[in-house]
């Protein structure tokens, strides 16, 4: 650990996936970078632990490759709702189920190799005209990146809390020591909640619950999904149940002066999309380019553009969450015309053109009318 007194070109507050991505991207452009986090690696966090193909590509652009031993491949998404099931395969490549602790360790190792300085167990207590305060001590920095997660204090300190949209859901996750029964990530839709199952190793799956009920826990919710319950009956737990908020937030501004926000601190899409990590990795690349140009206004505009597709997909999925009848008709359309689901999945992972998206949207509309 370096002394908190060392100055930096870029100081990143928060060493989660977004902060590490920001640090890697800034190092790639030659900046001197320090990252501070209140915890120490490997840092865990409740998450569905799915990294979509576009997220893997974004991570590789930052110089990080997840070794096969640290993750588990899956080849598509399966929706299950009221006894009906529909699945689609990714148009290119595969996705990864990766334990958050493994992802964190691999990213930290790469950042250390790249020359990022780390301050672990270091709580940032405020901003200063010349930098940041770490445990009350000034560290000078030209740029400050707030990567301190969805309850970001940097956002408040910098006066960036004003938002245009905010929505919250409650999430819980637990791991189960069982051989994955599918090479798909499964999303099980229930009345008022969703459960998704991600294979994260040859011997383990991650099960995450999302709902609007703060009192609902996994054991109770799983009763609604007999197929999953049967698979998990008598299976040893691989972790304790942990909760988190899934927050959809659209900020009016994501940067001010020398401060820029990234990852969940800069807004967020509902966890159901499985796109939070990919979004953060892409923001990191964009932000580092803007730092080189000394122009954060480009980050403001680019950040909005990057969020557009994930936000659209989240809105579509939340519509299915709230309308059971519509969801059943979509399921029927996906089952009778598998290309529709494949087209939506291609859009979701950024592998479809706007024309493909429009064509697919029209086809889905027609499918709904005729389902
Ligand atoms: C239930 C659930 C399931 C999800 N599933 C998926 C999925 O399958 N795929 C996907 O891509 N995304 C998923 N997401 C979203 C994804 O988890 C987030 O987008 C991602 O964790 C954001 O990373 P981050 O680095 O911005 O924030 P965080 O991971 O929250 O990291 C913030 C860091 O900042 C540190 N920190 C905070 N304050 C300070 C301070 N004052 N000083 C120093 N350090 C500080 C914290 O210790 C923490 O390490 C899911 C989210 C939830 C809730």
CSV table of C-alpha atoms and ligand atoms in Angstrom, one decimal:
chain,number,residue,atom,x,y,z
A,1,UNK,CA,0.0,0.0,0.0
A,2,UNK,CA,1.3,3.5,-0.9
A,3,UNK,CA,1.1,6.4,1.5
A,4,UNK,CA,-2.2,8.3,1.1
A,5,UNK,CA,0.0,11.3,0.6
A,6,UNK,CA,1.2,10.3,-3.0
A,7,UNK,CA,-0.3,12.6,-5.7
A,8,UNK,CA,-1.9,11.2,-8.9
A,9,UNK,CA,-3.1,12.4,-12.3
A,10,UNK,CA,-6.3,10.3,-11.7
A,11,UNK,CA,-7.8,9.3,-8.3
A,12,UNK,CA,-10.5,6.7,-8.4
A,13,UNK,CA,-12.8,6.5,-5.4
A,14,UNK,CA,-14.1,2.9,-5.2
A,15,UNK,CA,-12.3,-0.3,-6.4
A,16,UNK,CA,-15.3,-2.3,-7.6
A,17,UNK,CA,-15.5,-3.4,-11.2
A,18,UNK,CA,-16.3,0.1,-12.4
A,19,UNK,CA,-13.4,1.7,-10.5
A,20,UNK,CA,-11.0,-0.9,-11.7
A,21,UNK,CA,-12.1,-0.6,-15.3
A,22,UNK,CA,-11.7,3.2,-15.0
A,23,UNK,CA,-8.2,2.7,-13.6
A,24,UNK,CA,-7.2,0.3,-16.3
A,25,UNK,CA,-8.5,2.5,-19.1
A,26,UNK,CA,-6.7,5.6,-17.6
A,27,UNK,CA,-3.4,3.6,-17.3
A,28,UNK,CA,-3.7,2.5,-20.9
A,29,UNK,CA,-3.6,6.2,-21.8
A,30,UNK,CA,-0.5,6.8,-19.7
A,31,UNK,CA,-2.1,8.5,-16.6
A,32,UNK,CA,-0.7,7.9,-13.2
A,33,UNK,CA,-3.6,6.3,-11.3
A,34,UNK,CA,-4.5,5.6,-7.6
A,35,UNK,CA,-7.6,3.6,-6.5
A,36,UNK,CA,-9.0,3.7,-3.0
A,37,UNK,CA,-11.6,1.3,-1.5
A,38,UNK,CA,-12.9,0.9,2.0
A,39,UNK,CA,-12.5,-2.9,1.6
A,40,UNK,CA,-9.7,-5.2,0.4
A,41,UNK,CA,-9.7,-7.8,-2.4
A,42,UNK,CA,-11.4,-9.9,-3.3
A,43,UNK,CA,-14.5,-7.8,-2.8
A,44,UNK,CA,-17.8,-9.6,-3.0
A,45,UNK,CA,-21.2,-8.1,-3.9
A,46,UNK,CA,-24.6,-9.6,-4.5
A,47,UNK,CA,-24.9,-9.9,-8.3
A,48,UNK,CA,-26.4,-12.3,-10.9
A,49,UNK,CA,-22.8,-12.9,-12.0
A,50,UNK,CA,-23.5,-13.1,-15.7
A,51,UNK,CA,-21.1,-11.4,-18.0
A,52,UNK,CA,-22.7,-11.1,-21.5
A,53,UNK,CA,-20.6,-11.5,-24.7
A,54,UNK,CA,-20.4,-7.7,-25.1
A,55,UNK,CA,-19.2,-7.4,-21.5
A,56,UNK,CA,-16.4,-9.9,-22.2
A,57,UNK,CA,-15.3,-8.0,-25.3
A,58,UNK,CA,-15.3,-4.7,-23.3
A,59,UNK,CA,-13.3,-6.2,-20.6
A,60,UNK,CA,-10.8,-7.6,-23.1
A,61,UNK,CA,-10.3,-4.1,-24.5
A,62,UNK,CA,-9.2,-3.1,-21.0
A,63,UNK,CA,-6.6,-5.9,-21.1
A,64,UNK,CA,-8.5,-8.3,-18.9
A,65,UNK,CA,-9.1,-11.9,-20.0
A,66,UNK,CA,-10.9,-14.2,-17.5
A,67,UNK,CA,-9.2,-17.6,-17.4
A,68,UNK,CA,-11.4,-20.6,-18.1
A,69,UNK,CA,-10.8,-21.9,-14.6
A,70,UNK,CA,-12.3,-18.7,-13.0
A,71,UNK,CA,-15.7,-18.8,-14.8
A,72,UNK,CA,-18.3,-21.0,-16.6
A,73,UNK,CA,-19.5,-20.5,-20.1
A,74,UNK,CA,-23.1,-20.4,-21.1
A,75,UNK,CA,-24.5,-20.0,-24.6
A,76,UNK,CA,-27.8,-18.2,-24.3
A,77,UNK,CA,-30.8,-17.1,-22.2
A,78,UNK,CA,-33.9,-19.2,-21.3
A,79,UNK,CA,-37.1,-17.6,-20.2
A,80,UNK,CA,-39.5,-19.7,-18.1
A,81,UNK,CA,-42.9,-18.4,-17.2
A,82,UNK,CA,-46.1,-20.3,-16.1
A,83,UNK,CA,-44.9,-23.7,-17.4
A,84,UNK,CA,-43.8,-22.2,-20.8
A,85,UNK,CA,-40.1,-22.0,-21.7
A,86,UNK,CA,-38.3,-20.3,-24.6
A,87,UNK,CA,-34.6,-19.9,-25.2
A,88,UNK,CA,-32.2,-18.1,-27.6
A,89,UNK,CA,-28.5,-18.5,-28.3
A,90,UNK,CA,-26.1,-15.5,-28.4
A,91,UNK,CA,-25.4,-14.6,-32.1
A,92,UNK,CA,-21.7,-14.7,-31.5
A,93,UNK,CA,-19.5,-16.3,-28.8
A,94,UNK,CA,-20.6,-17.1,-25.3
A,95,UNK,CA,-21.3,-15.4,-22.0
A,96,UNK,CA,-19.6,-16.2,-18.7
A,97,UNK,CA,-20.9,-16.9,-15.2
A,98,UNK,CA,-18.2,-15.6,-12.9
A,99,UNK,CA,-18.1,-15.3,-9.2
A,100,UNK,CA,-17.7,-11.6,-8.2
A,101,UNK,CA,-14.7,-12.5,-6.0
A,102,UNK,CA,-13.0,-14.2,-9.1
A,103,UNK,CA,-13.8,-11.2,-11.3
A,104,UNK,CA,-12.5,-8.8,-8.7
A,105,UNK,CA,-9.3,-10.8,-8.2
A,106,UNK,CA,-8.6,-11.1,-11.9
A,107,UNK,CA,-9.2,-7.3,-12.5
A,108,UNK,CA,-7.0,-6.3,-9.5
A,109,UNK,CA,-4.2,-8.5,-10.7
A,110,UNK,CA,-4.3,-6.9,-14.2
A,111,UNK,CA,-4.5,-3.4,-12.7
A,112,UNK,CA,-1.4,-4.1,-10.5
A,113,UNK,CA,0.5,-5.4,-13.5
A,114,UNK,CA,-0.5,-2.2,-15.4
A,115,UNK,CA,0.9,0.0,-12.6
A,116,UNK,CA,-2.2,1.2,-10.8
A,117,UNK,CA,-1.5,2.2,-7.1
A,118,UNK,CA,-4.0,0.8,-4.6
A,119,UNK,CA,-5.1,2.0,-1.2
A,120,UNK,CA,-7.2,-0.8,0.4
A,121,UNK,CA,-9.1,-0.3,3.7
A,122,UNK,CA,-9.0,3.4,2.8
A,123,UNK,CA,-12.3,5.3,3.2
A,124,UNK,CA,-12.5,8.5,1.2
A,125,UNK,CA,-14.1,11.0,3.5
A,126,UNK,CA,-14.5,14.0,1.2
A,127,UNK,CA,-13.5,16.1,-1.9
A,128,UNK,CA,-11.1,19.0,-1.7
A,129,UNK,CA,-10.3,21.8,-4.1
A,130,UNK,CA,-7.0,20.1,-4.9
A,131,UNK,CA,-8.0,16.4,-4.7
A,132,UNK,CA,-9.6,14.1,-2.3
A,133,UNK,CA,-9.5,13.4,1.5
A,134,UNK,CA,-8.5,9.8,2.4
A,135,UNK,CA,-9.1,9.2,6.1
A,136,UNK,CA,-9.0,13.0,6.4
A,137,UNK,CA,-5.6,13.4,4.6
A,138,UNK,CA,-5.3,15.3,1.3
A,139,UNK,CA,-4.2,13.4,-1.8
A,140,UNK,CA,-3.8,15.8,-4.7
A,141,UNK,CA,-5.2,14.7,-8.1
A,142,UNK,CA,-5.9,16.4,-11.4
A,143,UNK,CA,-9.0,14.2,-12.1
A,144,UNK,CA,-11.4,12.5,-9.6
A,145,UNK,CA,-13.5,9.5,-10.6
A,146,UNK,CA,-16.4,8.6,-8.4
A,147,UNK,CA,-16.9,4.8,-8.7
A,148,UNK,CA,-18.4,4.3,-5.3
A,149,UNK,CA,-21.5,2.4,-6.2
A,150,UNK,CA,-25.2,3.1,-6.2
A,151,UNK,CA,-25.3,4.9,-2.8
A,152,UNK,CA,-22.4,7.1,-4.0
A,153,UNK,CA,-21.3,9.9,-1.6
A,154,UNK,CA,-19.0,11.4,-4.3
A,155,UNK,CA,-22.2,12.0,-6.3
A,156,UNK,CA,-23.6,14.0,-3.3
A,157,UNK,CA,-20.3,15.8,-2.6
A,158,UNK,CA,-20.0,16.9,-6.2
A,159,UNK,CA,-23.6,18.2,-6.3
A,160,UNK,CA,-24.6,15.6,-9.0
A,161,UNK,CA,-27.5,14.0,-7.1
A,162,UNK,CA,-30.2,15.6,-9.2
A,163,UNK,CA,-31.9,12.9,-11.2
A,164,UNK,CA,-34.6,12.6,-13.9
A,165,UNK,CA,-35.7,9.1,-13.0
A,166,UNK,CA,-35.3,6.7,-10.1
A,167,UNK,CA,-36.8,3.2,-9.4
A,168,UNK,CA,-35.8,0.6,-6.9
A,169,UNK,CA,-36.2,-3.1,-6.5
A,170,UNK,CA,-34.9,-5.5,-3.9
A,171,UNK,CA,-32.5,-8.3,-4.7
A,172,UNK,CA,-31.1,-11.4,-2.9
A,173,UNK,CA,-28.6,-14.0,-4.0
A,174,UNK,CA,-27.2,-17.2,-2.8
A,175,UNK,CA,-24.9,-19.9,-4.3
A,176,UNK,CA,-25.7,-23.6,-4.5
A,177,UNK,CA,-23.1,-26.4,-4.8
A,178,UNK,CA,-24.7,-28.3,-7.7
A,179,UNK,CA,-23.6,-29.2,-11.3
A,180,UNK,CA,-25.3,-26.6,-13.6
A,181,UNK,CA,-28.3,-28.4,-15.3
A,182,UNK,CA,-28.2,-26.1,-18.3
A,183,UNK,CA,-25.8,-24.2,-20.5
A,184,UNK,CA,-28.3,-21.3,-20.5
A,185,UNK,CA,-28.7,-18.5,-17.9
A,186,UNK,CA,-32.3,-19.1,-16.8
A,187,UNK,CA,-34.8,-16.3,-16.0
A,188,UNK,CA,-37.8,-17.6,-14.2
A,189,UNK,CA,-40.8,-15.2,-14.2
A,190,UNK,CA,-43.2,-15.3,-11.3
A,191,UNK,CA,-46.1,-13.2,-10.0
A,192,UNK,CA,-44.3,-10.2,-8.6
A,193,UNK,CA,-40.7,-11.6,-8.7
A,194,UNK,CA,-38.1,-13.1,-10.9
A,195,UNK,CA,-35.4,-15.7,-10.1
A,196,UNK,CA,-32.4,-16.1,-12.3
A,197,UNK,CA,-30.0,-18.9,-12.3
A,198,UNK,CA,-26.4,-18.5,-13.6
A,199,UNK,CA,-23.9,-21.4,-13.9
A,200,UNK,CA,-20.7,-20.0,-12.3
A,201,UNK,CA,-18.5,-23.1,-12.2
A,202,UNK,CA,-18.8,-26.8,-13.0
A,203,UNK,CA,-20.0,-27.4,-9.4
A,204,UNK,CA,-21.9,-24.2,-8.6
A,205,UNK,CA,-24.9,-22.0,-9.6
A,206,UNK,CA,-25.7,-18.5,-8.5
A,207,UNK,CA,-29.4,-17.9,-7.8
A,208,UNK,CA,-30.7,-14.3,-7.6
A,209,UNK,CA,-34.1,-13.0,-6.7
A,210,UNK,CA,-35.5,-9.6,-7.7
A,211,UNK,CA,-38.8,-8.2,-6.5
A,212,UNK,CA,-40.5,-5.1,-5.3
A,213,UNK,CA,-41.2,-6.6,-1.9
A,214,UNK,CA,-38.4,-5.8,0.7
A,215,UNK,CA,-39.6,-8.7,2.9
A,216,UNK,CA,-39.4,-11.4,0.2
A,217,UNK,CA,-36.4,-13.8,0.6
A,218,UNK,CA,-35.1,-16.6,-1.6
A,219,UNK,CA,-36.6,-19.6,0.3
A,220,UNK,CA,-40.1,-18.2,0.2
A,221,UNK,CA,-39.8,-17.0,-3.4
A,222,UNK,CA,-38.5,-20.3,-4.7
A,223,UNK,CA,-41.8,-22.0,-3.7
A,224,UNK,CA,-43.3,-20.3,-6.7
A,225,UNK,CA,-40.8,-22.0,-9.0
A,226,UNK,CA,-41.1,-25.8,-8.4
A,227,UNK,CA,-38.8,-26.7,-11.3
A,228,UNK,CA,-35.9,-24.7,-9.6
A,229,UNK,CA,-36.9,-25.9,-6.1
A,230,UNK,CA,-36.7,-29.5,-7.3
A,231,UNK,CA,-33.2,-29.0,-8.7
A,232,UNK,CA,-32.0,-27.4,-5.5
A,233,UNK,CA,-33.6,-29.8,-3.0
A,234,UNK,CA,-31.1,-30.9,-0.4
A,235,UNK,CA,-28.2,-29.1,-2.2
A,236,UNK,CA,-25.5,-27.5,0.1
A,237,UNK,CA,-25.3,-23.7,0.0
A,238,UNK,CA,-22.1,-22.2,-1.4
A,239,UNK,CA,-22.7,-18.8,0.2
A,240,UNK,CA,-25.0,-17.1,2.6
A,241,UNK,CA,-28.0,-15.2,1.3
A,242,UNK,CA,-27.0,-11.5,0.7
A,243,UNK,CA,-29.2,-8.6,-0.3
A,244,UNK,CA,-28.8,-5.5,-2.4
A,245,UNK,CA,-30.9,-2.9,-4.1
A,246,UNK,CA,-31.3,-2.9,-7.8
A,247,UNK,CA,-31.6,0.8,-8.7
A,248,UNK,CA,-32.6,2.3,-12.0
A,249,UNK,CA,-31.4,5.9,-11.9
A,250,UNK,CA,-30.9,8.5,-14.6
A,251,UNK,CA,-28.9,11.5,-13.4
A,252,UNK,CA,-29.2,15.0,-14.9
A,253,UNK,CA,-25.4,15.2,-15.0
A,254,UNK,CA,-22.6,12.7,-14.5
A,255,UNK,CA,-19.6,15.1,-14.3
A,256,UNK,CA,-18.8,18.5,-12.9
A,257,UNK,CA,-15.5,20.4,-12.8
A,258,UNK,CA,-12.7,17.7,-12.3
A,259,UNK,CA,-15.1,15.0,-11.0
A,260,UNK,CA,-16.7,12.3,-13.2
A,261,UNK,CA,-19.0,9.5,-12.1
A,262,UNK,CA,-18.9,5.9,-13.4
A,263,UNK,CA,-20.6,2.6,-13.0
A,264,UNK,CA,-23.6,2.4,-10.5
A,265,UNK,CA,-22.5,5.8,-9.0
A,266,UNK,CA,-23.4,7.4,-12.4
A,267,UNK,CA,-26.9,5.9,-12.6
A,268,UNK,CA,-27.8,2.3,-13.3
A,269,UNK,CA,-30.0,-0.1,-15.1
A,270,UNK,CA,-32.2,-2.7,-13.5
A,271,UNK,CA,-30.3,-5.9,-12.5
A,272,UNK,CA,-32.6,-7.9,-14.7
A,273,UNK,CA,-30.7,-6.8,-17.8
A,274,UNK,CA,-27.4,-8.4,-16.7
A,275,UNK,CA,-25.7,-5.4,-18.4
A,276,UNK,CA,-24.4,-3.3,-15.4
A,277,UNK,CA,-20.9,-4.6,-15.7
A,278,UNK,CA,-20.6,-4.2,-19.5
A,279,UNK,CA,-22.0,-0.6,-19.2
A,280,UNK,CA,-19.3,0.3,-16.6
A,281,UNK,CA,-16.5,-1.2,-18.8
A,282,UNK,CA,-17.6,0.8,-21.8
A,283,UNK,CA,-18.0,4.0,-19.7
A,284,UNK,CA,-14.4,3.5,-18.5
A,285,UNK,CA,-13.0,3.5,-22.1
A,286,UNK,CA,-15.0,6.6,-23.0
A,287,UNK,CA,-14.0,8.4,-19.8
A,288,UNK,CA,-10.3,7.8,-20.3
A,289,UNK,CA,-10.5,9.2,-23.9
A,290,UNK,CA,-12.2,12.3,-22.5
A,291,UNK,CA,-9.5,12.8,-19.9
A,292,UNK,CA,-6.9,12.7,-22.6
A,293,UNK,CA,-8.8,15.5,-24.4
A,294,UNK,CA,-9.4,17.3,-21.1
A,295,UNK,CA,-13.0,17.5,-22.1
A,296,UNK,CA,-15.6,16.0,-19.7
A,297,UNK,CA,-18.5,17.4,-21.7
A,298,UNK,CA,-17.9,14.6,-24.3
A,299,UNK,CA,-18.2,12.1,-21.4
A,300,UNK,CA,-21.6,13.6,-20.5
A,301,UNK,CA,-22.9,13.1,-24.0
A,302,UNK,CA,-21.3,9.7,-24.6
A,303,UNK,CA,-22.5,8.4,-21.2
A,304,UNK,CA,-26.1,9.1,-22.3
A,305,UNK,CA,-25.6,7.3,-25.6
A,306,UNK,CA,-24.0,4.2,-24.0
A,307,UNK,CA,-27.0,3.9,-21.6
A,308,UNK,CA,-29.6,4.1,-24.3
A,309,UNK,CA,-29.7,0.4,-25.4
A,310,UNK,CA,-29.5,-1.1,-21.8
A,311,UNK,CA,-32.2,1.3,-20.6
A,312,UNK,CA,-34.5,0.4,-23.5
A,313,UNK,CA,-34.0,-3.3,-22.9
A,314,UNK,CA,-34.6,-2.8,-19.1
A,315,UNK,CA,-37.8,-1.0,-19.9
A,316,UNK,CA,-39.0,-3.8,-22.1
A,317,UNK,CA,-38.2,-6.4,-19.5
A,318,UNK,CA,-39.8,-4.4,-16.7
A,319,UNK,CA,-43.0,-4.1,-18.8
A,320,UNK,CA,-43.0,-7.9,-18.9
A,321,UNK,CA,-42.5,-7.9,-15.1
A,322,UNK,CA,-45.6,-5.8,-14.5
A,323,UNK,CA,-48.0,-7.3,-17.1
A,324,UNK,CA,-48.5,-11.0,-16.7
A,325,UNK,CA,-50.9,-11.2,-19.8
A,326,UNK,CA,-48.4,-9.5,-22.1
A,327,UNK,CA,-45.6,-11.7,-20.8
A,328,UNK,CA,-47.5,-14.9,-21.6
A,329,UNK,CA,-48.3,-13.6,-25.1
A,330,UNK,CA,-44.6,-12.7,-25.6
A,331,UNK,CA,-43.6,-16.2,-24.4
A,332,UNK,CA,-46.0,-17.7,-26.9
A,333,UNK,CA,-44.6,-15.5,-29.7
A,334,UNK,CA,-41.0,-16.5,-28.7
A,335,UNK,CA,-41.9,-20.2,-28.7
A,336,UNK,CA,-43.7,-20.1,-32.1
A,337,UNK,CA,-41.1,-17.9,-33.8
A,338,UNK,CA,-37.7,-18.6,-32.1
A,339,UNK,CA,-36.0,-16.1,-34.4
A,340,UNK,CA,-37.9,-13.3,-32.5
A,341,UNK,CA,-36.2,-14.2,-29.2
A,342,UNK,CA,-32.8,-14.6,-31.0
A,343,UNK,CA,-33.3,-11.2,-32.6
A,344,UNK,CA,-34.1,-9.5,-29.2
A,345,UNK,CA,-31.1,-11.2,-27.6
A,346,UNK,CA,-28.9,-10.0,-30.4
A,347,UNK,CA,-30.2,-6.4,-29.7
A,348,UNK,CA,-29.7,-6.9,-26.0
A,349,UNK,CA,-26.0,-7.7,-26.4
A,350,UNK,CA,-25.4,-5.0,-29.0
A,351,UNK,CA,-25.0,-7.4,-31.9
A,352,UNK,CA,-28.0,-6.0,-33.9
A,353,UNK,CA,-28.2,-2.9,-36.1
A,354,UNK,CA,-30.9,-0.3,-35.5
A,355,UNK,CA,-32.6,-1.7,-38.7
A,356,UNK,CA,-32.5,-5.3,-37.3
A,357,UNK,CA,-34.0,-3.9,-34.1
A,358,UNK,CA,-36.9,-2.1,-35.9
A,359,UNK,CA,-37.6,-5.2,-38.1
A,360,UNK,CA,-37.5,-7.4,-35.0
A,361,UNK,CA,-39.8,-5.0,-33.1
A,362,UNK,CA,-42.3,-5.1,-36.0
A,363,UNK,CA,-42.1,-8.9,-36.2
A,364,UNK,CA,-42.7,-9.1,-32.4
A,365,UNK,CA,-45.7,-6.8,-32.7
A,366,UNK,CA,-47.1,-9.0,-35.4
A,367,UNK,CA,-46.3,-12.1,-33.3
A,368,UNK,CA,-48.2,-10.6,-30.3
A,369,UNK,CA,-51.3,-9.8,-32.4
A,370,UNK,CA,-51.4,-13.4,-33.8
A,371,UNK,CA,-50.2,-15.2,-30.6
B,1,LIG,C1,-29.0,-8.6,-7.6
B,1,LIG,C2,-28.1,-8.0,-8.7
B,1,LIG,C3,-27.8,-8.7,-9.8
B,1,LIG,C4,-27.0,-8.2,-10.8
B,1,LIG,N1,-26.7,-9.0,-11.8
B,1,LIG,C5,-25.8,-8.6,-12.8
B,1,LIG,C6,-25.4,-9.4,-13.8
B,1,LIG,O1,-25.7,-10.6,-13.9
B,1,LIG,N2,-24.5,-8.9,-14.8
B,1,LIG,C7,-24.1,-7.6,-14.7
B,1,LIG,O2,-23.4,-7.2,-15.6
B,1,LIG,N3,-24.5,-6.8,-13.7
B,1,LIG,C8,-25.4,-7.2,-12.8
B,1,LIG,N4,-25.7,-6.4,-11.7
B,1,LIG,C9,-25.2,-5.0,-11.7
B,1,LIG,C10,-23.8,-5.0,-11.2
B,1,LIG,O3,-23.6,-5.7,-10.1
B,1,LIG,C11,-23.4,-3.5,-11.0
B,1,LIG,O4,-23.6,-2.7,-12.1
B,1,LIG,C12,-21.9,-3.4,-10.6
B,1,LIG,O5,-21.6,-4.1,-9.4
B,1,LIG,C13,-21.4,-2.0,-10.5
B,1,LIG,O6,-20.1,-1.9,-10.1
B,1,LIG,P1,-19.5,-0.6,-9.4
B,1,LIG,O7,-18.1,-0.8,-9.4
B,1,LIG,O8,-20.1,0.6,-10.0
B,1,LIG,O9,-20.1,-0.6,-7.9
B,1,LIG,P2,-19.8,-1.5,-6.7
B,1,LIG,O10,-19.5,-2.9,-7.1
B,1,LIG,O11,-20.9,-1.3,-5.7
B,1,LIG,O12,-18.4,-1.0,-6.1
B,1,LIG,C14,-18.3,0.2,-5.4
B,1,LIG,C15,-17.1,0.2,-4.5
B,1,LIG,O13,-16.9,1.5,-3.9
B,1,LIG,C16,-16.4,1.3,-2.6
B,1,LIG,N5,-16.7,2.5,-1.8
B,1,LIG,C17,-17.9,3.1,-1.6
B,1,LIG,N6,-17.8,4.2,-0.9
B,1,LIG,C18,-16.4,4.4,-0.7
B,1,LIG,C19,-15.7,5.4,0.0
B,1,LIG,N7,-16.2,6.5,0.6
B,1,LIG,N8,-14.3,5.2,0.0
B,1,LIG,C20,-13.7,4.2,-0.5
B,1,LIG,N9,-14.4,3.2,-1.2
B,1,LIG,C21,-15.7,3.3,-1.3
B,1,LIG,C22,-17.1,0.1,-2.1
B,1,LIG,O14,-16.4,-0.6,-1.0
B,1,LIG,C23,-17.2,-0.8,-3.4
B,1,LIG,O15,-16.1,-1.7,-3.4
B,1,LIG,C24,-26.5,-6.9,-10.7
B,1,LIG,C25,-26.9,-6.1,-9.6
B,1,LIG,C26,-27.7,-6.6,-8.6
B,1,LIG,C27,-28.0,-5.8,-7.4
